[in-house]
mmCIF file of C-alpha atoms and ligand atoms in Angstrom:
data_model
loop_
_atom_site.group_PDB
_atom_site.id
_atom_site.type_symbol
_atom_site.label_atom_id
_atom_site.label_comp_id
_atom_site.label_asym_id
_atom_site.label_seq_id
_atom_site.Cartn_x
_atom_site.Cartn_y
_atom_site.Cartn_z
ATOM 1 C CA UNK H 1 -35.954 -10.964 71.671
ATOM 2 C CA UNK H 2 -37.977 -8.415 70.661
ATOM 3 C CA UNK H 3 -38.969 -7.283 66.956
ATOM 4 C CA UNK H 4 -40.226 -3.701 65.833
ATOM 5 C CA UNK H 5 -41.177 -1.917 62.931
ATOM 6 C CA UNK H 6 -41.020 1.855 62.061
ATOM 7 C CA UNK H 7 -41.790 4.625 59.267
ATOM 8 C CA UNK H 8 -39.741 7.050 58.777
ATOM 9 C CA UNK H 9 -41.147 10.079 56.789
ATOM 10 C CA UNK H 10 -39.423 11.648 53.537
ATOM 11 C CA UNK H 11 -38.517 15.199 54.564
ATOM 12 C CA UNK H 12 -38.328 18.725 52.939
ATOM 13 C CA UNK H 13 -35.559 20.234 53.840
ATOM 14 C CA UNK H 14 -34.337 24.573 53.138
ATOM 15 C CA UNK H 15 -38.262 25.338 52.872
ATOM 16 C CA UNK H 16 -37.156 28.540 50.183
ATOM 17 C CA UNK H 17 -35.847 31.053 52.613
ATOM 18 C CA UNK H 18 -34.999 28.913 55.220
ATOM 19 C CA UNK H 19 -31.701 27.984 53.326
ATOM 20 C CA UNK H 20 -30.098 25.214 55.687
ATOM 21 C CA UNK H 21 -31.999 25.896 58.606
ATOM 22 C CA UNK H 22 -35.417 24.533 58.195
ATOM 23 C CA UNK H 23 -37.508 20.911 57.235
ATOM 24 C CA UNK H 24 -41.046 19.715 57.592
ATOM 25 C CA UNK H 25 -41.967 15.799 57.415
ATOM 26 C CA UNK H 26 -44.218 14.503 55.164
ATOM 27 C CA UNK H 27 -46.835 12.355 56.240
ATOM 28 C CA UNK H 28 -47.406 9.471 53.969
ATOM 29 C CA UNK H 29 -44.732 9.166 51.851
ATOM 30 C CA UNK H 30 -41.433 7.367 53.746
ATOM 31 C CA UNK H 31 -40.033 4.216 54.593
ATOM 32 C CA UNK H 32 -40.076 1.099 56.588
ATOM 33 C CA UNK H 33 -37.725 -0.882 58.812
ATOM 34 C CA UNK H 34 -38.197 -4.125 60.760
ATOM 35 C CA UNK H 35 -35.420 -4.291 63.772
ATOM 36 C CA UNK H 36 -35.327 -7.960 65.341
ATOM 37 C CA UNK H 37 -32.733 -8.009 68.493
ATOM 38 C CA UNK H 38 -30.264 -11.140 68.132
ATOM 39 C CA UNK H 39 -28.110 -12.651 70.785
ATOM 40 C CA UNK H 40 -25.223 -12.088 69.316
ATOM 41 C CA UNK H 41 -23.526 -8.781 69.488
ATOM 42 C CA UNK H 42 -23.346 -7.388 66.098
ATOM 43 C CA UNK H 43 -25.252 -5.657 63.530
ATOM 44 C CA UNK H 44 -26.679 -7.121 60.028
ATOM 45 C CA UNK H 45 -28.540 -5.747 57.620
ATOM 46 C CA UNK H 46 -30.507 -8.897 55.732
ATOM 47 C CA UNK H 47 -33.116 -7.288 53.646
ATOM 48 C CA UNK H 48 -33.045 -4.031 51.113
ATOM 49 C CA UNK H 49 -36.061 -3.765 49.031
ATOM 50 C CA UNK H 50 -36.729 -0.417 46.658
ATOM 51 C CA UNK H 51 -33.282 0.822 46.494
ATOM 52 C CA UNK H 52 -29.609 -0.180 45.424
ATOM 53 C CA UNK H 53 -27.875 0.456 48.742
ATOM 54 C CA UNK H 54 -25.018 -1.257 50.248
ATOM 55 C CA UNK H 55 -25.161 -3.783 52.647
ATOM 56 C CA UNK H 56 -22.056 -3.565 54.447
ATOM 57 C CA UNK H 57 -22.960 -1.923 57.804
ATOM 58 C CA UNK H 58 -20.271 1.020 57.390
ATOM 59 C CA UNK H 59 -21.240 2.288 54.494
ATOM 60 C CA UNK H 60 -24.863 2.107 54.825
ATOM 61 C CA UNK H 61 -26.041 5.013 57.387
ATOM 62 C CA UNK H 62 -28.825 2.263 59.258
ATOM 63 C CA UNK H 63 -25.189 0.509 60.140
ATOM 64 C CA UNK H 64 -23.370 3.419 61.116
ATOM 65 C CA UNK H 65 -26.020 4.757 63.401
ATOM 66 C CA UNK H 66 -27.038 1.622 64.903
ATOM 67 C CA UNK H 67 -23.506 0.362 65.712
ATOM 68 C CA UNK H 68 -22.834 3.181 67.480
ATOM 69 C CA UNK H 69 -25.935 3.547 69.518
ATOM 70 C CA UNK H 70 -25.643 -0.176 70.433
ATOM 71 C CA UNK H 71 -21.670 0.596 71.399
ATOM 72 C CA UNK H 72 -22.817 3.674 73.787
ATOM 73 C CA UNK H 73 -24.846 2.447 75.238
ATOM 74 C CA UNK H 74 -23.349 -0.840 75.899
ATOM 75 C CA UNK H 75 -26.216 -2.974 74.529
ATOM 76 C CA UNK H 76 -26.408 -6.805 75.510
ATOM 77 C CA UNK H 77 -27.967 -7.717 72.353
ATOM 78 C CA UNK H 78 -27.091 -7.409 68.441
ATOM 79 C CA UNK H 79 -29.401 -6.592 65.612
ATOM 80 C CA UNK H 80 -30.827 -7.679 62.120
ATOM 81 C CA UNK H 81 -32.437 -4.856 60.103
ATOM 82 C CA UNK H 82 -34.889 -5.265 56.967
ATOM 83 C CA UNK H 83 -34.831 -1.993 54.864
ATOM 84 C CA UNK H 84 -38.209 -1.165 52.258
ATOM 85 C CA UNK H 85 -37.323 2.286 50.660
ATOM 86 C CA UNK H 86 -40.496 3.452 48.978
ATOM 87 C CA UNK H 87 -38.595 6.967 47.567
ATOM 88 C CA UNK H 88 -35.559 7.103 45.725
ATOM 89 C CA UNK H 89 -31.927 8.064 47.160
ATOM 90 C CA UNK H 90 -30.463 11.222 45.329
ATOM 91 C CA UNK H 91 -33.996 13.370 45.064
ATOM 92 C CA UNK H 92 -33.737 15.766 47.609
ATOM 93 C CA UNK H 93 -36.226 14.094 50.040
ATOM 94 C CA UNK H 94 -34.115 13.019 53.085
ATOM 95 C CA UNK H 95 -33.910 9.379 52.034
ATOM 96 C CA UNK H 96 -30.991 8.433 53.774
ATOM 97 C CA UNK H 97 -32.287 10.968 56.744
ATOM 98 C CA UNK H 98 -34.806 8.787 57.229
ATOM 99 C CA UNK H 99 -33.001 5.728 57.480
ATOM 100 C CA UNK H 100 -30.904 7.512 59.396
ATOM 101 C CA UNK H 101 -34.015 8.818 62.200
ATOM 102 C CA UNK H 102 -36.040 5.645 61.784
ATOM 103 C CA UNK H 103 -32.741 3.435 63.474
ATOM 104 C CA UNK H 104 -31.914 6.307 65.867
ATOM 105 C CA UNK H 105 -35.653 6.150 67.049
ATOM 106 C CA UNK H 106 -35.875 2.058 66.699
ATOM 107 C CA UNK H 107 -32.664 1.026 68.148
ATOM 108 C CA UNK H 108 -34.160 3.870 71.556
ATOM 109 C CA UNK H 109 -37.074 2.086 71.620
ATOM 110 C CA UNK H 110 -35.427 -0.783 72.039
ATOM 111 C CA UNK H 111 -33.074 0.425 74.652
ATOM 112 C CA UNK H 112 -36.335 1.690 76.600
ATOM 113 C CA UNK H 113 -35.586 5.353 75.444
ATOM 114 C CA UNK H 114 -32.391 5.795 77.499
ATOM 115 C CA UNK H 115 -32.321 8.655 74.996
ATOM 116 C CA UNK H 116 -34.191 11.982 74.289
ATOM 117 C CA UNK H 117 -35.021 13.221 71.221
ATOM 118 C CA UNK H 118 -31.865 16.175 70.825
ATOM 119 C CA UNK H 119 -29.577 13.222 71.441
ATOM 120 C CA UNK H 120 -31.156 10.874 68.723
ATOM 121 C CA UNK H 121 -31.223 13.644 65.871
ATOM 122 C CA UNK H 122 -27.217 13.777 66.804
ATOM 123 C CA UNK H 123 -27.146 10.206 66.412
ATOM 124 C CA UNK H 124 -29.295 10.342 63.255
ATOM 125 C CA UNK H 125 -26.267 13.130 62.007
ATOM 126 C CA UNK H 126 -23.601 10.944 61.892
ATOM 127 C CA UNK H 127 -25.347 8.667 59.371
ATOM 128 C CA UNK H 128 -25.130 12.462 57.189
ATOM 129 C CA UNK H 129 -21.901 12.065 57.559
ATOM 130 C CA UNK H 130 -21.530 8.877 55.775
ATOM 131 C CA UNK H 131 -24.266 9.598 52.682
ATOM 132 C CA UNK H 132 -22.879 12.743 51.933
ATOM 133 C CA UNK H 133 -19.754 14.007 54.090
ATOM 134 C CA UNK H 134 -21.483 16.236 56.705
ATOM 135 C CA UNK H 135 -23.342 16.475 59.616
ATOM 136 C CA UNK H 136 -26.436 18.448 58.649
ATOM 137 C CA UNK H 137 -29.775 18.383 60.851
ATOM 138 C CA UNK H 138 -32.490 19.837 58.942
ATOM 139 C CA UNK H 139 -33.333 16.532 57.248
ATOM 140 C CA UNK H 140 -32.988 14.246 60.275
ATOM 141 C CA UNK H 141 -34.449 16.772 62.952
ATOM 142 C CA UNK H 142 -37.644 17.055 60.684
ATOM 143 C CA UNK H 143 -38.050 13.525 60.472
ATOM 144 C CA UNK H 144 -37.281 12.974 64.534
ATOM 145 C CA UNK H 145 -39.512 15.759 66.000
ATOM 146 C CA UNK H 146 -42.463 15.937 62.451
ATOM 147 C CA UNK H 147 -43.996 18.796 61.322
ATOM 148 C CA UNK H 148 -41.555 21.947 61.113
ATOM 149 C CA UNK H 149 -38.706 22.088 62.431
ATOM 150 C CA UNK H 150 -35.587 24.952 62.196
ATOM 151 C CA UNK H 151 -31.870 24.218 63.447
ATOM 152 C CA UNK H 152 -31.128 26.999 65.094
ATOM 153 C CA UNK H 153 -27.614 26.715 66.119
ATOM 154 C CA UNK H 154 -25.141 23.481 65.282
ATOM 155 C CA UNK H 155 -22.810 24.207 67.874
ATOM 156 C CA UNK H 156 -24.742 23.532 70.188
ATOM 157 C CA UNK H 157 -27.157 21.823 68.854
ATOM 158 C CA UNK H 158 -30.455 23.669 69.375
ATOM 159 C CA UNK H 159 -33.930 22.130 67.579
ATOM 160 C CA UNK H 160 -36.578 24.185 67.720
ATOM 161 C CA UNK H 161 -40.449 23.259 66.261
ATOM 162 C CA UNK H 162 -42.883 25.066 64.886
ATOM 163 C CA UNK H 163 -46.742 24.322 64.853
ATOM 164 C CA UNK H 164 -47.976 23.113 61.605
ATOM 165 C CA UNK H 165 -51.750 24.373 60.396
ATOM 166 C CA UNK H 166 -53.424 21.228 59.641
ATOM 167 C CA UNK H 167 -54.737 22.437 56.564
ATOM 168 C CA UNK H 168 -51.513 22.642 54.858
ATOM 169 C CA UNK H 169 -50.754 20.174 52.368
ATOM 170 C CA UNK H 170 -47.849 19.660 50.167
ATOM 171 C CA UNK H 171 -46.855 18.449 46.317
ATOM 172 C CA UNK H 172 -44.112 17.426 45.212
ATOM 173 C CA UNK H 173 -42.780 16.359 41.960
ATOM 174 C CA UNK H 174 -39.385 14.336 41.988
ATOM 175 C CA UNK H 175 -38.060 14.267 38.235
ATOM 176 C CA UNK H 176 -35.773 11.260 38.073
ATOM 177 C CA UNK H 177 -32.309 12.883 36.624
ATOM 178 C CA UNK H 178 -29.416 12.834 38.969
ATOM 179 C CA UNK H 179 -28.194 15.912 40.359
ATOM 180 C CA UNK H 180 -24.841 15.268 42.725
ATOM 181 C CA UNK H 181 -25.182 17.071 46.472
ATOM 182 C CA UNK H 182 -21.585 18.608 45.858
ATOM 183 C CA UNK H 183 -22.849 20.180 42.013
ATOM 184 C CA UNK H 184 -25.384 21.634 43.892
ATOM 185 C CA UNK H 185 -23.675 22.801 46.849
ATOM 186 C CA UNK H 186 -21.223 24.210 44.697
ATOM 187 C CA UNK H 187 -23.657 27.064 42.984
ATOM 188 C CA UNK H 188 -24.457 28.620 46.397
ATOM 189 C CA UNK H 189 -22.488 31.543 46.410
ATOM 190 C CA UNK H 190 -20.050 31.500 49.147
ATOM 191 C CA UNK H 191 -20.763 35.384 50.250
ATOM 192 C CA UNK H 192 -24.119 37.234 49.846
ATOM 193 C CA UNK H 193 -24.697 41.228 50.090
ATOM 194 C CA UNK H 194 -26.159 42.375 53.412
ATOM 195 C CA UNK H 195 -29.001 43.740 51.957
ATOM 196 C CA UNK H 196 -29.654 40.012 50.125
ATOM 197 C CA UNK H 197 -29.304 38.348 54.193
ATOM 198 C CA UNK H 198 -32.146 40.944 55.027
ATOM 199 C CA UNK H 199 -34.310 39.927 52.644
ATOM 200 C CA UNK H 200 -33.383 36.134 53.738
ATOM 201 C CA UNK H 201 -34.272 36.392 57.228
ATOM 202 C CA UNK H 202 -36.938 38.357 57.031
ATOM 203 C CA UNK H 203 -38.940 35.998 55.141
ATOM 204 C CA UNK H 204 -37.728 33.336 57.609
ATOM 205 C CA UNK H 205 -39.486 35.409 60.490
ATOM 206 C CA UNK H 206 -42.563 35.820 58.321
ATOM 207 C CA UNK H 207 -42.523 32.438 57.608
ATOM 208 C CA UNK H 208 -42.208 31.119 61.277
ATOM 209 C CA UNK H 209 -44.961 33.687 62.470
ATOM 210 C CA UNK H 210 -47.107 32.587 59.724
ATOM 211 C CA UNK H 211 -47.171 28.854 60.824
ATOM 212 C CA UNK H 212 -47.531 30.350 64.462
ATOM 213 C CA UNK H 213 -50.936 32.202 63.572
ATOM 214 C CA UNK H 214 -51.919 30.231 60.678
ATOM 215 C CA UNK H 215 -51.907 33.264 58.582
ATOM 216 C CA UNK H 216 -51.341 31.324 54.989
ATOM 217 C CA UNK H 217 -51.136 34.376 52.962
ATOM 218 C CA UNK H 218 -47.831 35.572 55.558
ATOM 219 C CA UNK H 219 -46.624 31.942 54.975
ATOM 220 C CA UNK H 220 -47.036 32.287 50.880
ATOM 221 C CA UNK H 221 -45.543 35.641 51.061
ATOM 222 C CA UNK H 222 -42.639 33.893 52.709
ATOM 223 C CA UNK H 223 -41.938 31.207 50.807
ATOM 224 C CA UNK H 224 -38.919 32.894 48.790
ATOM 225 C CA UNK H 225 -35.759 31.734 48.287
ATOM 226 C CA UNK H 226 -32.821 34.509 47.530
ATOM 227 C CA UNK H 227 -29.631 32.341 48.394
ATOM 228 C CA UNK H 228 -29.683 28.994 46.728
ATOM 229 C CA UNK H 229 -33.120 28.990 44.366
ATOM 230 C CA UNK H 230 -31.720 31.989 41.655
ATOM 231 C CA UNK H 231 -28.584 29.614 41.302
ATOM 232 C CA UNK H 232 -29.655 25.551 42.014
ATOM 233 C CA UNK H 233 -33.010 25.934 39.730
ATOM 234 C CA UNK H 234 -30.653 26.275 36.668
ATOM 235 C CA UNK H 235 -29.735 22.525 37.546
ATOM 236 C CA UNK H 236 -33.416 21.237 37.408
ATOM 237 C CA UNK H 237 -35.473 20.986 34.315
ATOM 238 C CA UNK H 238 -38.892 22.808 33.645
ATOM 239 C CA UNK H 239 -38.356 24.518 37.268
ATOM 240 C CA UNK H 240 -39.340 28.236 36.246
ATOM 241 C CA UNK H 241 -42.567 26.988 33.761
ATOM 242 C CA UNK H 242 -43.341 24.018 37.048
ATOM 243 C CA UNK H 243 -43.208 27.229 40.104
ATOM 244 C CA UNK H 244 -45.352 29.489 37.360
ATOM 245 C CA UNK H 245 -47.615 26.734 36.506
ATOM 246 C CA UNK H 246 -48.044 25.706 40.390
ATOM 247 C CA UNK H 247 -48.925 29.837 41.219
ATOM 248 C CA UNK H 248 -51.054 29.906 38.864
ATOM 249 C CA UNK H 249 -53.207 27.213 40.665
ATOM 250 C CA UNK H 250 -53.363 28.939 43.840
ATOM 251 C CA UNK H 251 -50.450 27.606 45.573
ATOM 252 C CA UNK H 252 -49.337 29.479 48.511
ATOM 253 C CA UNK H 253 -45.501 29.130 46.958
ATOM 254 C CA UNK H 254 -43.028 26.775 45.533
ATOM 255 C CA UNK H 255 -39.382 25.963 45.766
ATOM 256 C CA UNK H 256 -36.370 23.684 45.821
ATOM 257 C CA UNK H 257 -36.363 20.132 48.176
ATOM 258 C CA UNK H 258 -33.313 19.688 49.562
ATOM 259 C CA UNK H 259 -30.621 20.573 47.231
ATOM 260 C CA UNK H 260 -32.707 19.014 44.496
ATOM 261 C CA UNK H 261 -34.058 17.815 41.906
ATOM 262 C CA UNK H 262 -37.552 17.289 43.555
ATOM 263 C CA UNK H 263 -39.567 20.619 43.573
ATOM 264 C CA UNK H 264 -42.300 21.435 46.238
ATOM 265 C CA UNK H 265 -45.096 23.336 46.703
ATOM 266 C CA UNK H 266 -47.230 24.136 49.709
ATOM 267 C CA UNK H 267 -51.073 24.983 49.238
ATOM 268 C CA UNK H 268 -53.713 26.146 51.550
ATOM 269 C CA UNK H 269 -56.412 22.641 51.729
ATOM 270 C CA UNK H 270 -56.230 19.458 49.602
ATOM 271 C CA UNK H 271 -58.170 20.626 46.712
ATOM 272 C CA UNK H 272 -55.450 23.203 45.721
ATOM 273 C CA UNK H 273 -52.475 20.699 46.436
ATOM 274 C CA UNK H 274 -54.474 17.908 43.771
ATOM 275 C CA UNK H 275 -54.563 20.935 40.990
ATOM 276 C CA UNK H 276 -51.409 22.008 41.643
ATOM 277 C CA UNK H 277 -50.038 18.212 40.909
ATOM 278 C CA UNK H 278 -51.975 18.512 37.752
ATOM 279 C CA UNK H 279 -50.686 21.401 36.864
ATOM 280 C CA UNK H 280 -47.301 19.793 37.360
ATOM 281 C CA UNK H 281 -47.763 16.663 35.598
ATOM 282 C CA UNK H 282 -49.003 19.161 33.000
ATOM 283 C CA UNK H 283 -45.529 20.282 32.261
ATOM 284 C CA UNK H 284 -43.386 17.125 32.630
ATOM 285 C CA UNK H 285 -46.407 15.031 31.231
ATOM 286 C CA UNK H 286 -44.045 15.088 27.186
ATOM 287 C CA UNK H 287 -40.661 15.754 28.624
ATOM 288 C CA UNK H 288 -39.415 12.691 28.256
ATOM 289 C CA UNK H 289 -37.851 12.771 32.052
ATOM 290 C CA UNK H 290 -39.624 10.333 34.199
ATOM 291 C CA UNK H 291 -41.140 11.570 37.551
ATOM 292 C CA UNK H 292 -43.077 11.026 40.309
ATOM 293 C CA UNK H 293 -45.690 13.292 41.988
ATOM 294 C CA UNK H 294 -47.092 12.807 45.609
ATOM 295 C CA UNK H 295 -49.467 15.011 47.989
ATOM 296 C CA UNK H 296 -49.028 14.658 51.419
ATOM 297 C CA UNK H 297 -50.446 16.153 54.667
ATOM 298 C CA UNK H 298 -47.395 17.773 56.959
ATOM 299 C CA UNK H 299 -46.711 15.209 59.618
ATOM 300 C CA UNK H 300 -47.372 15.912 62.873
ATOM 301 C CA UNK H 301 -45.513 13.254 64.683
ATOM 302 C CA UNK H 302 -42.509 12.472 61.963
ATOM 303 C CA UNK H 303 -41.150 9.052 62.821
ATOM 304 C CA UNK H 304 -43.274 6.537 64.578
ATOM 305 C CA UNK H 305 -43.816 2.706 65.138
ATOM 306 C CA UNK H 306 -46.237 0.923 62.862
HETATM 307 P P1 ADP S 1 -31.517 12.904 49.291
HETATM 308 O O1 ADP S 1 -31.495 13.636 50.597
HETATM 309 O O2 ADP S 1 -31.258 13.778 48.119
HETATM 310 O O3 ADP S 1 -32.685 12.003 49.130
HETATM 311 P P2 ADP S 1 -29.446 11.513 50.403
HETATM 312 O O4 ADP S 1 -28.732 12.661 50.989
HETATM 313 O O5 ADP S 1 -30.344 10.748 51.258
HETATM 314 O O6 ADP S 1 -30.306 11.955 49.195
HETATM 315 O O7 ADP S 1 -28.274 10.669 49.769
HETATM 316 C C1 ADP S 1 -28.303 9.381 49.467
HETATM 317 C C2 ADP S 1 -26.863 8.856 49.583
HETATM 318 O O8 ADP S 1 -26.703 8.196 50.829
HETATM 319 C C3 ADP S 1 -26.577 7.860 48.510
HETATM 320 O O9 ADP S 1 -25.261 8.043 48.083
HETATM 321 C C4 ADP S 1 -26.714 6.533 49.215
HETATM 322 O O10 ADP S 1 -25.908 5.513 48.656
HETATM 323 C C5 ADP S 1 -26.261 6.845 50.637
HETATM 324 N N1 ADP S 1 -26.913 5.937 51.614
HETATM 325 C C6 ADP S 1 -26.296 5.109 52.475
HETATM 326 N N2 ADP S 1 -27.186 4.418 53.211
HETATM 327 C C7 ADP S 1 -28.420 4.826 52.822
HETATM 328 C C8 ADP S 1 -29.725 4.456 53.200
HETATM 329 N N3 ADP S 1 -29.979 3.528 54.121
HETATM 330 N N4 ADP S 1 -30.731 5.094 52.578
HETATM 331 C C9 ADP S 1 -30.501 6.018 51.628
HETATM 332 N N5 ADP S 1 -29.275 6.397 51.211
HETATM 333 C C10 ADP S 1 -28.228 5.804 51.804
#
């Protein structure tokens, strides 16, 4: 009986312009599992440390996803699963994404990877499903397949990545105040103006060629947001006076994780991503909101065994 362990990166999913279609993995910031195979059939989840998550296997997405890779594939063994969350649920960093990708790829490597990495992130979906009602990909697709990643159909399902320039480095701040998925998904308008979807995908095509030719001024000039920023920064304190402050430093640009309330920023080398974090703890330093800030290297190989 065999026992493995695995990190799962925190992801940033939308990316500005790519509203719903893009992610990138974050190197050192993420979470750990320890999967031990048992005899009997079944699955169990007997340690959560670093989060207040539920430990009945249907409601917590490790369950969900590794019941029903263990059912299709008509495993002949059961498993016990030790969670260590080292980022918080609710901040717009893929944390139940990457509990989500870190059983999908643990539970494969146990079952000699009878699957490829498409059919994992589908896996890895249906755990989506269960922390917040849908199937979306960005989050889970980034943290499968690392470094960028953009989900370019659902039906089917169609993963495509994008080289990463090694020199890229992101910060991001994750103010602690709750901001519900469904508040935020609700400010997106429903309909945009044709000329708006231009401007969109443009920048999306800017930004993908940018990573392609590692032309960071393209990528900076890319890095804008006209769907869901205008409207979901309203729900996050300090955002306007955190992107200014972050520019001002050098950053190549700045948006929205996720559907919030962490904010990140993308620079061109470490030394601008450390000044942009102080820049950041700058303005939250006497808000009285508590936060965390982390700079992290894009990952190139999202999740992996340790
Ligand atoms: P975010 O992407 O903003 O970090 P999530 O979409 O990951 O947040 O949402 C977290 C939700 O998923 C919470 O309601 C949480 O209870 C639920 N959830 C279930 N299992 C897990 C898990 N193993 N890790 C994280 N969240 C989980």
């Amino acid at each position: 009986m065999k026992s493995i362990k695995v990190f799962a990166p925190a992801t940033v999913a939308n990316v500005s312009c790519g509203f719903d279609a893009m992610g990138f993995a974050l190197e050192s910031l993420g979470d750990q599992m320890v999967f031990t195979q048992t005899e009997d059939n079944g699955v169990k989840i007997s340690k959560i440390e670093g989060a207040n998550l539920p430990y009945d296997v249907d409601k917590n997405v490790v369950g969900v996803v590794a019941k029903q890779m263990l059912e299709d594939s008509n495993a002949n063994f059961g498993l016990d699963i030790q969670i260590f969350k080292n980022f918080k649920p609710g901040s717009g960093l893929g944390s139940s994404a990457a509990s989500a990708s870190g059983t999908a790829f643990a539970v494969n490597t146990l079952l000699d990877n009878k699957y490829n990495k498409l059919e994992l992130t589908q896996f890895a979906m249906q755990g989506e499903v269960t922390a917040c009602g849908s199937a979306i990909a960005d989050n889970v697709a980034a943290c499968l397949y690392g470094g960028f990643i953009l989900v370019r159909s659902y039906n089917p399902l169609d993963i495509v990545s994008i080289p990463t320039p090694g020199e890229l480095i992101a910060t991001v701040i994750h103010p602690q105040i709750e901001i519900k998925t469904a508040d935020s998904r609700q400010v997106v308008p429903e309909t945009i103006p044709v000329k708006t979807a231009v401007a969109q995908w443009a920048n999306v095509g800017g930004l993908i060629s940018g990573l392609h030719t590692k032309d960071f001024n393209l990528i900076g000039r890319s890095l804008v947001d006209y769907v869901a920023e205008p409207k979901r920064k309203e729900l996050i304190p300090h955002f306007d006076k955190v992107k200014q402050s972050a520019l001002n430093s050098g950053v190549l640009g700045v948006g929205i994780s996720g559907s919030g309330p962490t904010i990140f920023a993308l620079s061109k080398g470490k030394n601008i991503a450390h000044k942009v974090a102080k820049a950041m703890d700058e303005v939250y330093v006497n808000s009285g909101i508590g936060y965390n800030i982390y700079v992290s290297r894009i990952s190139n190989k999202g999740v992996h065994l340790v």
